[in-house]
XYZ file of C-alpha atoms in Angstrom:
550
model
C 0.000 0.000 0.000
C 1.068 3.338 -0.651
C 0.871 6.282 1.780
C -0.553 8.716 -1.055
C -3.604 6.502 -1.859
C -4.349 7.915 1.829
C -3.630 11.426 1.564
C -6.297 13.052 -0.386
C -5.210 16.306 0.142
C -1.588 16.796 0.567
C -1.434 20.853 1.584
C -3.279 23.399 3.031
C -2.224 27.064 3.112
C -4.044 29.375 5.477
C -4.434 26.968 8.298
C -4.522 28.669 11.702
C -2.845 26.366 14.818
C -3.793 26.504 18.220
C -3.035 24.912 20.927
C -1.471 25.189 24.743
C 1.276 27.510 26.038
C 1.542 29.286 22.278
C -0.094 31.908 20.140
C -2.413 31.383 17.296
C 0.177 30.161 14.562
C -1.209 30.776 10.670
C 1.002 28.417 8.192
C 0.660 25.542 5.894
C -0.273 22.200 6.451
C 1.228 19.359 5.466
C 0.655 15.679 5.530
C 3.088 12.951 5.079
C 3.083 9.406 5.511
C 4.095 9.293 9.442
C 3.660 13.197 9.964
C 1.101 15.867 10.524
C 3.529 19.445 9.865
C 2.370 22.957 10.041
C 5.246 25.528 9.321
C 4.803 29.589 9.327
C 5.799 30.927 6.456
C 6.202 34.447 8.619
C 10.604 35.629 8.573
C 9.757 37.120 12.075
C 7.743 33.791 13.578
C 9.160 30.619 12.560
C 7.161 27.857 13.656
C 6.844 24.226 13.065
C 4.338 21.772 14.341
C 5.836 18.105 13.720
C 3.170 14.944 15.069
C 2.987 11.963 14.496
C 0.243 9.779 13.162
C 0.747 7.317 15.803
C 0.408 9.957 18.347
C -3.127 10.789 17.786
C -5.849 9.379 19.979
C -9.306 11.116 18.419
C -10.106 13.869 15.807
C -13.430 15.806 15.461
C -14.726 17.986 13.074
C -16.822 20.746 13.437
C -17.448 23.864 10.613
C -19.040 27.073 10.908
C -20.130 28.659 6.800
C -17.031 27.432 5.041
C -14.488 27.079 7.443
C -13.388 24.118 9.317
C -11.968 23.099 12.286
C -10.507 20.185 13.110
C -9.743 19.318 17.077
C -6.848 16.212 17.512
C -6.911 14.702 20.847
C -3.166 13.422 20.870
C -1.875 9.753 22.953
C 0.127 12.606 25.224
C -3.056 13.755 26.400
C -2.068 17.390 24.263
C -5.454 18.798 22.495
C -4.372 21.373 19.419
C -7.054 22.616 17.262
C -6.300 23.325 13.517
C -8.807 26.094 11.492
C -8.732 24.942 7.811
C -10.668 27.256 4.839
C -12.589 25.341 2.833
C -15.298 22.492 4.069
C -13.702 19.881 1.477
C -10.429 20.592 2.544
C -11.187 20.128 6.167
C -13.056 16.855 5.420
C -10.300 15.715 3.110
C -7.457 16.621 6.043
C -9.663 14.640 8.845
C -10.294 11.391 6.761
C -6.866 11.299 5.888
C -5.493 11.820 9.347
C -8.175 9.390 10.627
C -6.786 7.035 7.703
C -2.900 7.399 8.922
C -3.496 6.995 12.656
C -4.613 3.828 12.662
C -2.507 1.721 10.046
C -3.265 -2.098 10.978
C 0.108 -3.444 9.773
C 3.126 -2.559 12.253
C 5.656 -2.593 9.498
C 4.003 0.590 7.934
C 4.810 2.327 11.416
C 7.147 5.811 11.288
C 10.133 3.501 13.495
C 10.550 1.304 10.214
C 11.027 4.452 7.946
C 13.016 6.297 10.782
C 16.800 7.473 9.809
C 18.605 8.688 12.819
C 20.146 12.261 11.941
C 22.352 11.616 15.260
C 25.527 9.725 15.787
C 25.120 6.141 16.770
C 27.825 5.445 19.436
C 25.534 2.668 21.297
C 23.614 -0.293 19.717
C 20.753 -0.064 22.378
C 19.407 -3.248 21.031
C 22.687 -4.701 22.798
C 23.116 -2.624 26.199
C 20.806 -4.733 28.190
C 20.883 -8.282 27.665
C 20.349 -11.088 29.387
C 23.414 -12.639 29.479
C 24.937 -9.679 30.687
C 22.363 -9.882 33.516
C 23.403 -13.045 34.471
C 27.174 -12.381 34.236
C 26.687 -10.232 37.264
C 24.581 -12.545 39.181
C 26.859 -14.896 38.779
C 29.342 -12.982 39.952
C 27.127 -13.103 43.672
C 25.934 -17.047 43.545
C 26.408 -20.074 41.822
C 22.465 -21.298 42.591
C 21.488 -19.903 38.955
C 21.887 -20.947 35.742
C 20.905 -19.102 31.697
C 18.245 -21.632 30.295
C 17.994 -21.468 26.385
C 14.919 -23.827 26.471
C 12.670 -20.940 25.282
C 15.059 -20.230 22.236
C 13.174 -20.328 19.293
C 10.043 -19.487 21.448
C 8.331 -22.119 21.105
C 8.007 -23.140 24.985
C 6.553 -19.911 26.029
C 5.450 -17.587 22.979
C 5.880 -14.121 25.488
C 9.717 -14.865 27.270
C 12.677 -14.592 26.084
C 14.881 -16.524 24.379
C 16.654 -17.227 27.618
C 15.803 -16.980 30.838
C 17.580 -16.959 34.696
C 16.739 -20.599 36.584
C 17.503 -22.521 39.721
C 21.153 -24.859 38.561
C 19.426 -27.820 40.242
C 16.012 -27.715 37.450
C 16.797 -29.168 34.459
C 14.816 -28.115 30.880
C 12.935 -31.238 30.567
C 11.322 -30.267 33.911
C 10.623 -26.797 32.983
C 9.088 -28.103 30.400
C 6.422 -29.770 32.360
C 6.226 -26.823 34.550
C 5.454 -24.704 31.481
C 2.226 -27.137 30.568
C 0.937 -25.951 34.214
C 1.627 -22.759 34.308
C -1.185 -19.983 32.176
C 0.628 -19.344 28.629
C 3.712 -21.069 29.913
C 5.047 -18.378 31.830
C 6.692 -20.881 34.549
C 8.412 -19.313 37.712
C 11.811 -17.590 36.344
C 14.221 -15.039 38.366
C 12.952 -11.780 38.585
C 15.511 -10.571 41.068
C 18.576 -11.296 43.595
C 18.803 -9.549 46.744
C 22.465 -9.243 47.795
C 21.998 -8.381 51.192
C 20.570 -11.677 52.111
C 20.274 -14.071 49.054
C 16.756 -13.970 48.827
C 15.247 -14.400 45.803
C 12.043 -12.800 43.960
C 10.669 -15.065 41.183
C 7.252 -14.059 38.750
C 5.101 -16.379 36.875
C 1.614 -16.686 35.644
C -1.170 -18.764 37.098
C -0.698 -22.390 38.171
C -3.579 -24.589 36.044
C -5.316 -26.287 39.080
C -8.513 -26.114 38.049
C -11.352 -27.387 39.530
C -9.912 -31.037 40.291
C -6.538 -29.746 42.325
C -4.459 -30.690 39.191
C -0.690 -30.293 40.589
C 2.760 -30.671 38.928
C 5.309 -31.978 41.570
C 8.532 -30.551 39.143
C 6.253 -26.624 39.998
C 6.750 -27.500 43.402
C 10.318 -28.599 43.135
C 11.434 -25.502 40.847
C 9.771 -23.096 43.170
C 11.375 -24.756 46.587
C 14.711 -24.496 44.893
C 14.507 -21.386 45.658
C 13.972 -21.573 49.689
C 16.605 -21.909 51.899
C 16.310 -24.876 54.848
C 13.892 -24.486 57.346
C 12.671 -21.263 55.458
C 9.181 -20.187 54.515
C 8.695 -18.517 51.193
C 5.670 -15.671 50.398
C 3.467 -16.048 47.097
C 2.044 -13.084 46.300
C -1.005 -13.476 44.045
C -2.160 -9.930 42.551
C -5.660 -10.901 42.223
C -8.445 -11.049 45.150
C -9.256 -14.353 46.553
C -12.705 -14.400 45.200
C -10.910 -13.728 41.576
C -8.451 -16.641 42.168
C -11.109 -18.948 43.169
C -13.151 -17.959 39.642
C -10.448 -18.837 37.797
C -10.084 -22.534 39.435
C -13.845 -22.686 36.994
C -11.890 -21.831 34.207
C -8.880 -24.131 34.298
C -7.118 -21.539 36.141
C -6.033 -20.935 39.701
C -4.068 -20.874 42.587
C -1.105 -22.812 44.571
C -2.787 -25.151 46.787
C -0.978 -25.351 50.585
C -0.892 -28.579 50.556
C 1.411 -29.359 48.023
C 3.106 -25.967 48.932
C 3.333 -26.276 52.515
C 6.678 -23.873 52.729
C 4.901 -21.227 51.038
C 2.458 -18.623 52.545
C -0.444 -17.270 49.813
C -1.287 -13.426 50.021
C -3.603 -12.380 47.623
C -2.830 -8.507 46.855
C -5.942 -7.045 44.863
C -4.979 -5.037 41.453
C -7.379 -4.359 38.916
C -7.121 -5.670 35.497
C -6.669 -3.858 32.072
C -10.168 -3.285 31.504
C -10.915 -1.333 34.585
C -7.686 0.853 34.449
C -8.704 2.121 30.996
C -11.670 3.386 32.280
C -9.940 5.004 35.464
C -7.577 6.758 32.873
C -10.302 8.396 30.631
C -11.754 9.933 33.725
C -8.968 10.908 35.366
C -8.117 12.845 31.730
C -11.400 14.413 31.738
C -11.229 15.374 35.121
C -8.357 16.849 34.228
C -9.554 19.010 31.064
C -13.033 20.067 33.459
C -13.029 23.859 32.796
C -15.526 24.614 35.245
C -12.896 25.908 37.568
C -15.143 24.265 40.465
C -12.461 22.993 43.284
C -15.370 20.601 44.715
C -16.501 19.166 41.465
C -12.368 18.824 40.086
C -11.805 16.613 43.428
C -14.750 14.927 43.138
C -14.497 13.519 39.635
C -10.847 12.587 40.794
C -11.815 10.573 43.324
C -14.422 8.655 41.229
C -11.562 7.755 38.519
C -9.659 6.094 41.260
C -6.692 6.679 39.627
C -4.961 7.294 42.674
C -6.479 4.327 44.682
C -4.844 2.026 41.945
C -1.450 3.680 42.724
C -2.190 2.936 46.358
C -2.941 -1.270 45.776
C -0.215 -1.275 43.481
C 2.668 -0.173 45.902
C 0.850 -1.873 48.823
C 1.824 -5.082 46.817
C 5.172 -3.504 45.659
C 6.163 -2.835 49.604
C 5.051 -5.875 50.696
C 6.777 -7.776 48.141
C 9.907 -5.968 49.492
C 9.597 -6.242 52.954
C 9.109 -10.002 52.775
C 12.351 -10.434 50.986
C 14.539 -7.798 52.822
C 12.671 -7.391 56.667
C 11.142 -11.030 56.676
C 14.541 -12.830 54.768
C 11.845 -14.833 52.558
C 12.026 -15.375 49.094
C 8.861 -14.330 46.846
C 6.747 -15.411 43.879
C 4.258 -13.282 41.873
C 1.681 -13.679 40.188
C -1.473 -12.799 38.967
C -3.513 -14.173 36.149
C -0.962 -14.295 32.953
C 1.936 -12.432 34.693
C 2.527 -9.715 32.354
C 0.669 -6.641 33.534
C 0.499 -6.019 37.386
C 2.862 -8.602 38.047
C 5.315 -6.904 36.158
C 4.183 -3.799 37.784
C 4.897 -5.230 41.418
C 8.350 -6.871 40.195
C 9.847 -3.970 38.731
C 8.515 -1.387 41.648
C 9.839 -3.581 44.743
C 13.110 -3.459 42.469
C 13.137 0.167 43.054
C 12.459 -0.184 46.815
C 15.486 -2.675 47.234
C 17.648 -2.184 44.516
C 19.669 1.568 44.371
C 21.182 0.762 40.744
C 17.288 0.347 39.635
C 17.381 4.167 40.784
C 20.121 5.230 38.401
C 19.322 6.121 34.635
C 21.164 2.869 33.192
C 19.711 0.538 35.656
C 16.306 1.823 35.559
C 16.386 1.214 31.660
C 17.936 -1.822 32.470
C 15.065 -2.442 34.681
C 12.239 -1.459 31.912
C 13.701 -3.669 29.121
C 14.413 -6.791 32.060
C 11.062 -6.330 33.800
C 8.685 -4.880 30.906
C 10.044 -5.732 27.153
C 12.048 -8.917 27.391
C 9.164 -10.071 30.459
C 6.277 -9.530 27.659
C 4.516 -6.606 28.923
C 1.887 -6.515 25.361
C 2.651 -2.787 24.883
C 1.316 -2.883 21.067
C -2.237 -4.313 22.638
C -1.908 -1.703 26.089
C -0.615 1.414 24.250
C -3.099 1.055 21.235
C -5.344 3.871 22.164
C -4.928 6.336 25.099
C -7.639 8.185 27.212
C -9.567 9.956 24.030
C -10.022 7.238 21.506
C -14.049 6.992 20.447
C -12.758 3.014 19.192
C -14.550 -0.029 21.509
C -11.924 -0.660 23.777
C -9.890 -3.885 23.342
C -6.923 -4.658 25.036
C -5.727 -1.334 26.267
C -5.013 -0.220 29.598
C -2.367 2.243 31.079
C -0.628 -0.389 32.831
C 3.183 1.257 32.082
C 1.584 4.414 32.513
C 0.746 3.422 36.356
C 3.839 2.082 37.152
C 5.739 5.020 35.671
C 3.445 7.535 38.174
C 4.301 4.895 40.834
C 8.269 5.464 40.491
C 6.990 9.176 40.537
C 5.661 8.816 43.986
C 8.327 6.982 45.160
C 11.011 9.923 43.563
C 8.333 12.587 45.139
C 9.014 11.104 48.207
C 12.700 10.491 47.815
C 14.214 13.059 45.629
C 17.368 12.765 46.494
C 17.847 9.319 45.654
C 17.294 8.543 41.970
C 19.578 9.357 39.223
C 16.654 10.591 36.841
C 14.156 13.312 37.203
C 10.594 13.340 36.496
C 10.898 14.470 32.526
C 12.898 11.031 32.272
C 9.636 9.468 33.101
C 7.612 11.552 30.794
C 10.074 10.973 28.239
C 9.170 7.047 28.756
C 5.684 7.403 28.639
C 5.626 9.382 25.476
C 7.883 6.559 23.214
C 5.548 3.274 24.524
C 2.617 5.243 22.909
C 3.859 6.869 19.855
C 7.666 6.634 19.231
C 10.404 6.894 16.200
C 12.250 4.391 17.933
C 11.189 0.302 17.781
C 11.773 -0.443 20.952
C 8.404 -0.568 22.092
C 6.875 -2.144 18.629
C 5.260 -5.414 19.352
C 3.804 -7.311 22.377
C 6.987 -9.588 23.579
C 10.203 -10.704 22.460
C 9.107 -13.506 19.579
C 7.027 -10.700 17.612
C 10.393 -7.964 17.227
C 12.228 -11.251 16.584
C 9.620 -11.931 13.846
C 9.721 -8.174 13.072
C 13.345 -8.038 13.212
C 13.267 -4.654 14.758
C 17.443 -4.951 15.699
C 17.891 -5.250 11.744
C 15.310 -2.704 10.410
C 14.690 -0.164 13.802
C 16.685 2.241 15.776
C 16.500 1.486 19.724
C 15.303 4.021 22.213
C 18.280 3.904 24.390
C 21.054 4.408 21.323
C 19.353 8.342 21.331
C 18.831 8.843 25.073
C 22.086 7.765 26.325
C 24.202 9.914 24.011
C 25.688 12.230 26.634
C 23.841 15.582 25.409
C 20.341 13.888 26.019
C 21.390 12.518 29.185
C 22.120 15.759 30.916
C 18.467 16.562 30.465
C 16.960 13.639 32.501
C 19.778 13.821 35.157
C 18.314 14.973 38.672
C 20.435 17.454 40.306
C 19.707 16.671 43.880
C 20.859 13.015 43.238
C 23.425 11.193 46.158
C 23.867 7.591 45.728
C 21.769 6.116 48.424
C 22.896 2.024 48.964
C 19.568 2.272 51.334
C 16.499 0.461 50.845
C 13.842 2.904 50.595
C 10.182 2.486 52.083
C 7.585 4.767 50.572
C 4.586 6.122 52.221
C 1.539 4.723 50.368
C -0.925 6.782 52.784
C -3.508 8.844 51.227
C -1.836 11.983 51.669
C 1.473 11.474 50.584
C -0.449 10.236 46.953
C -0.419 13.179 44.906
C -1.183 13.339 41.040
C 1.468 13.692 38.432
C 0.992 17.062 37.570
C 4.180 16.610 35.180
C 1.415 14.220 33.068
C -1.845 15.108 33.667
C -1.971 19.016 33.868
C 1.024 19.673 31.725
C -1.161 20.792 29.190
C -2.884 23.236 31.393
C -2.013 26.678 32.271
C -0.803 25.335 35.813
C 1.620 23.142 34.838
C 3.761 25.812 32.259
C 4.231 27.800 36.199
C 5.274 24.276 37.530
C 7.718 23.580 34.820
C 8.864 27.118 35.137
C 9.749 26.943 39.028
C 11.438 23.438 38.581
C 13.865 25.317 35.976
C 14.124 28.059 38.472
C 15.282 25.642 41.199
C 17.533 23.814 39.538
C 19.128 27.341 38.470
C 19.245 27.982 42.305
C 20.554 24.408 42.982
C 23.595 25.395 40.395
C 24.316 28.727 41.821
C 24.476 27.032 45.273
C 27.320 24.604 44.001
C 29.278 27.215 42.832
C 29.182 29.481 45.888
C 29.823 26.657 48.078
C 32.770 25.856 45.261
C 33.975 29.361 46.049
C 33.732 29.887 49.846
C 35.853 26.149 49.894
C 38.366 28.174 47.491
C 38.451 31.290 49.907
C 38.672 28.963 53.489
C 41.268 27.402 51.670
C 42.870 30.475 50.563
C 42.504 31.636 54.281
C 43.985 28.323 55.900
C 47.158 28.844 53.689
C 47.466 32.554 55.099
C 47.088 31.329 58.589
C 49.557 28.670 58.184
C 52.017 31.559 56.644
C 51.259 34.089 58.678
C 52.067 31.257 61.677
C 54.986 30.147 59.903
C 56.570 33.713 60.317
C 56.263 34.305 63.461
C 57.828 30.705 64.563
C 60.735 31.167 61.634
């Protein structure tokens, strides 16, 4: 297919631009295969509009005589509004747009036509793999070993070609344990803890069913993992109720019978479905211009945004204190083990783990926990909060458990590496992105894709040192500590930084985090100086001493 049988008109002139933070920009509008562009053709107010197809949510058209306007609701949340002359113009422009956005094949997405105008000095595609993992856990025990059963993905369609095991589990077994396990996801590493040597494994659901079906080589693999005489914690992310629904449906949960050295906590998270919903009325919460302080709080409360952050690092903390306070090792799960599982995994990471707090690490973390752990971003990051399409799969599952880190960085800003637009920036590329590195739902479908071959990787443009200075947090001190975040209701705020950006508040926000990071620079270099000057003073001291005892 060609891109022009889509464009039926290519250019506009006259086309008036609006949209937050700027004037009223007049120009001409463009349309290109992957890009919406509106450029000023004014010498004294160059302006350029470049968005992506991919990044738009919604469009609506409304006209007034003979002039149109067209209002795109964009994946970031933005909302610009574009005034076209002409009625067949602006119903030419929205059916093309409408046309673009929502291309069914992935291989006709912007990251496969992408040409990086940057220097390459880092194959992100390489930086973070597993074996590289498991070089430095290996470097801490011997109790693990790099399974390649899964290497033409044929054992479990959504891990990795290889994954982290207990030495003493060999692959015919995990083969077994992969028939018993939802979508053979069976229990793999997740994470080490080197203060102790506890472990923190994640899975999917055991198939118990209704009849107590069990699979002794689960219960070995899993009690590999305990040391003697210890108890372990399985943390199942659903409700018990939920749990015991599944058993109707093939599904279920360990029984403690034939896991006696294990303790069940069930650790309620809502599923996809539900947090979809919660977004699109947090976002219109957001966009209420009734300027009513009652009515704002009240619709945020009813979106529950906030009370999903809250269950989410409940789990998170628990699932951390249980391996650090309580010396246990862990296993979660929740129904297929790829969206609040991963959530839970990756966030008590953060808790325990101070390199998952520096900018390498925490990438580390997302590709680890999220990409190579078969987090289906295609399915979740389809639509955002504005899309009019019947909702399928989607759900702001990243989304949450990027606002969770933002809590946690709220709360301890002096320990992470990144800053809040680093998180922003993350957000932005799993919905609409030049990069491939969050194209397709697990590791088999970029394989299939071969996005390595034919994409550029996320992490070959952010860690070039020029874009790293902007996501580096000035207040950061390595911290070795484990950190313990405050899940009660008031120290839950909402992420401004996301959610209002777009509004007239947030522009002061961003302007007064500039400001203080201006302030935090100027305080370096005074300090810097009054060191020079005591120094300066010491060495007069010591010669002025030095005289009078010749």
């Amino acid at each position: 297919m060609e891109f022009a049988e889509l464009i039926k008109t290519p250019r506009v002139d006259n086309v008036v631009l609006h949209r937050p933070f700027y004037p009223a920009v007049e120009g001409t509008l463009c349309l290109t295969g992957h890009h919406l562009i509106l450029s000023s053709r004014r010498q004294d107010d160059a302006e350029e509009l470049w968005l992506l197809h991919s990044n738009i949510d919604s469009i609506e058209k409304r006209f007034v005589g003979s002039l149109g306007t067209i209002i795109i609701k964009c994946k970031d949340l933005r909302i610009i509004q574009l005034d076209i002359p002409g009625m067949e113009e602006c119903l030419n422009i929205a059916s093309s747009i409408e046309a673009l956005s929502t291309l069914d094949s992935v291989t006709l997405m912007y990251p496969f036509f992408y040409r990086p105008m940057f220097e390459v000095v880092e194959d992100g595609w390489r930086s973070f793999l597993p074996e590289q993992e498991f070089e430095l856990l290996s470097s801490l025990t011997d109790e693990w070993r790099l399974s390649c059963i899964n290497k033409e993905f044929s054992v479990c369609p959504s891990y990795p070609a290889v994954v982290i095991v207990p030495k003493s589990i060999d692959d015919e077994a995990l083969r077994k344990v992969a028939l018993f396990r939802h979508g053979s996801r069976f229990p793999v590493l997740s994470y080490y803890h080197k203060k102790n040597g506890m472990v923190m494994m994640r899975s999917s659901q055991p198939l118990t069913g209704t009849n107590g079906r069990r699979c002794k080589e689960d219960e070995k693999l899993i009690n590999a993992t305990l040391r003697a005489g210890k108890r372990g914690y399985i943390i199942d992310t659903r409700s018990l109720n939920v749990a015991q629904q599944a058993r109707a449906k093939g599904g279920g949960f360990e029984q403690e019978a034939h896991y006696p050295q294990w303790r069940r906590i069930h650790k309620s998270i809502e599923r996809f479905n539900i947090l979809q919903e919660s977004l699109i009325k947090l976002v219109e919460a957001c966009n209420d211009q009734s300027h009513n302080m009652d009515r704002w709080l009240s619709k945020l409360e009813a979106s529950n945004w906030l009370t999903h952050i809250k269950e989410i690092l409940t789990a998170a903390c628990l699932a951390a204190q249980c391996i650090d306070r309580e010396g246990a090792s862990v296993l979660v799960h929740g129904t297929e083990g790829t969206d609040s599982t991963l959530q839970v995994t990756s966030l008590a990471q953060i808790i325990l783990d101070p390199r998952c707090r520096t900018i390498r690490g925490f990438e580390s973390l997302v590709v680890r926990e999220w990409l190579q752990a078969g987090h289906p971003f295609q399915q979740r990051c389809a639509q955002s909060a504005y899309s009019n399409s019947k909702q399928k799969w989607e759900a702001p599952v990243f989304l949450l458990f990027l606002d969770c880190v933002w809590q946690i960085l709220r709360q301890f800003p002096c320990s992470f590496e990144f800053n809040e637009h680093f998180l922003i920036m993350l957000f932005e590329h799993a919905y609409a992105s030049q990069f491939g590195t969050f194209l397709g739902n697990n590791e088999s479908e970029r394989s299939k894709l071969k996005l390595q071959q034919k994409t550029m990787s996320l992490w070959s443009w952010v860690n070039r040192p020029q874009e790293l200075n902007k996501y580096k947090n000035p207040l950061f001190e390595a911290n070795s500590l484990v950190i313990w975040p405050s899940v009660a209701p008031q120290s839950l705020q909402l992420w401004e930084g996301v959610f209002l950006r777009w509004n007239r508040s947030s522009k002061f926000l961003d302007e007064a985090y500039e400001e203080m990071v201006t302030l935090i620079e100027y305080n370096k270099q005074l300090k810097a100086k009054v060191n020079a000057l005591r120094r300066q003073l010491a060495e007069l001291e010591t010669d002025d001493r030095m005289q009078e005892n010749p």
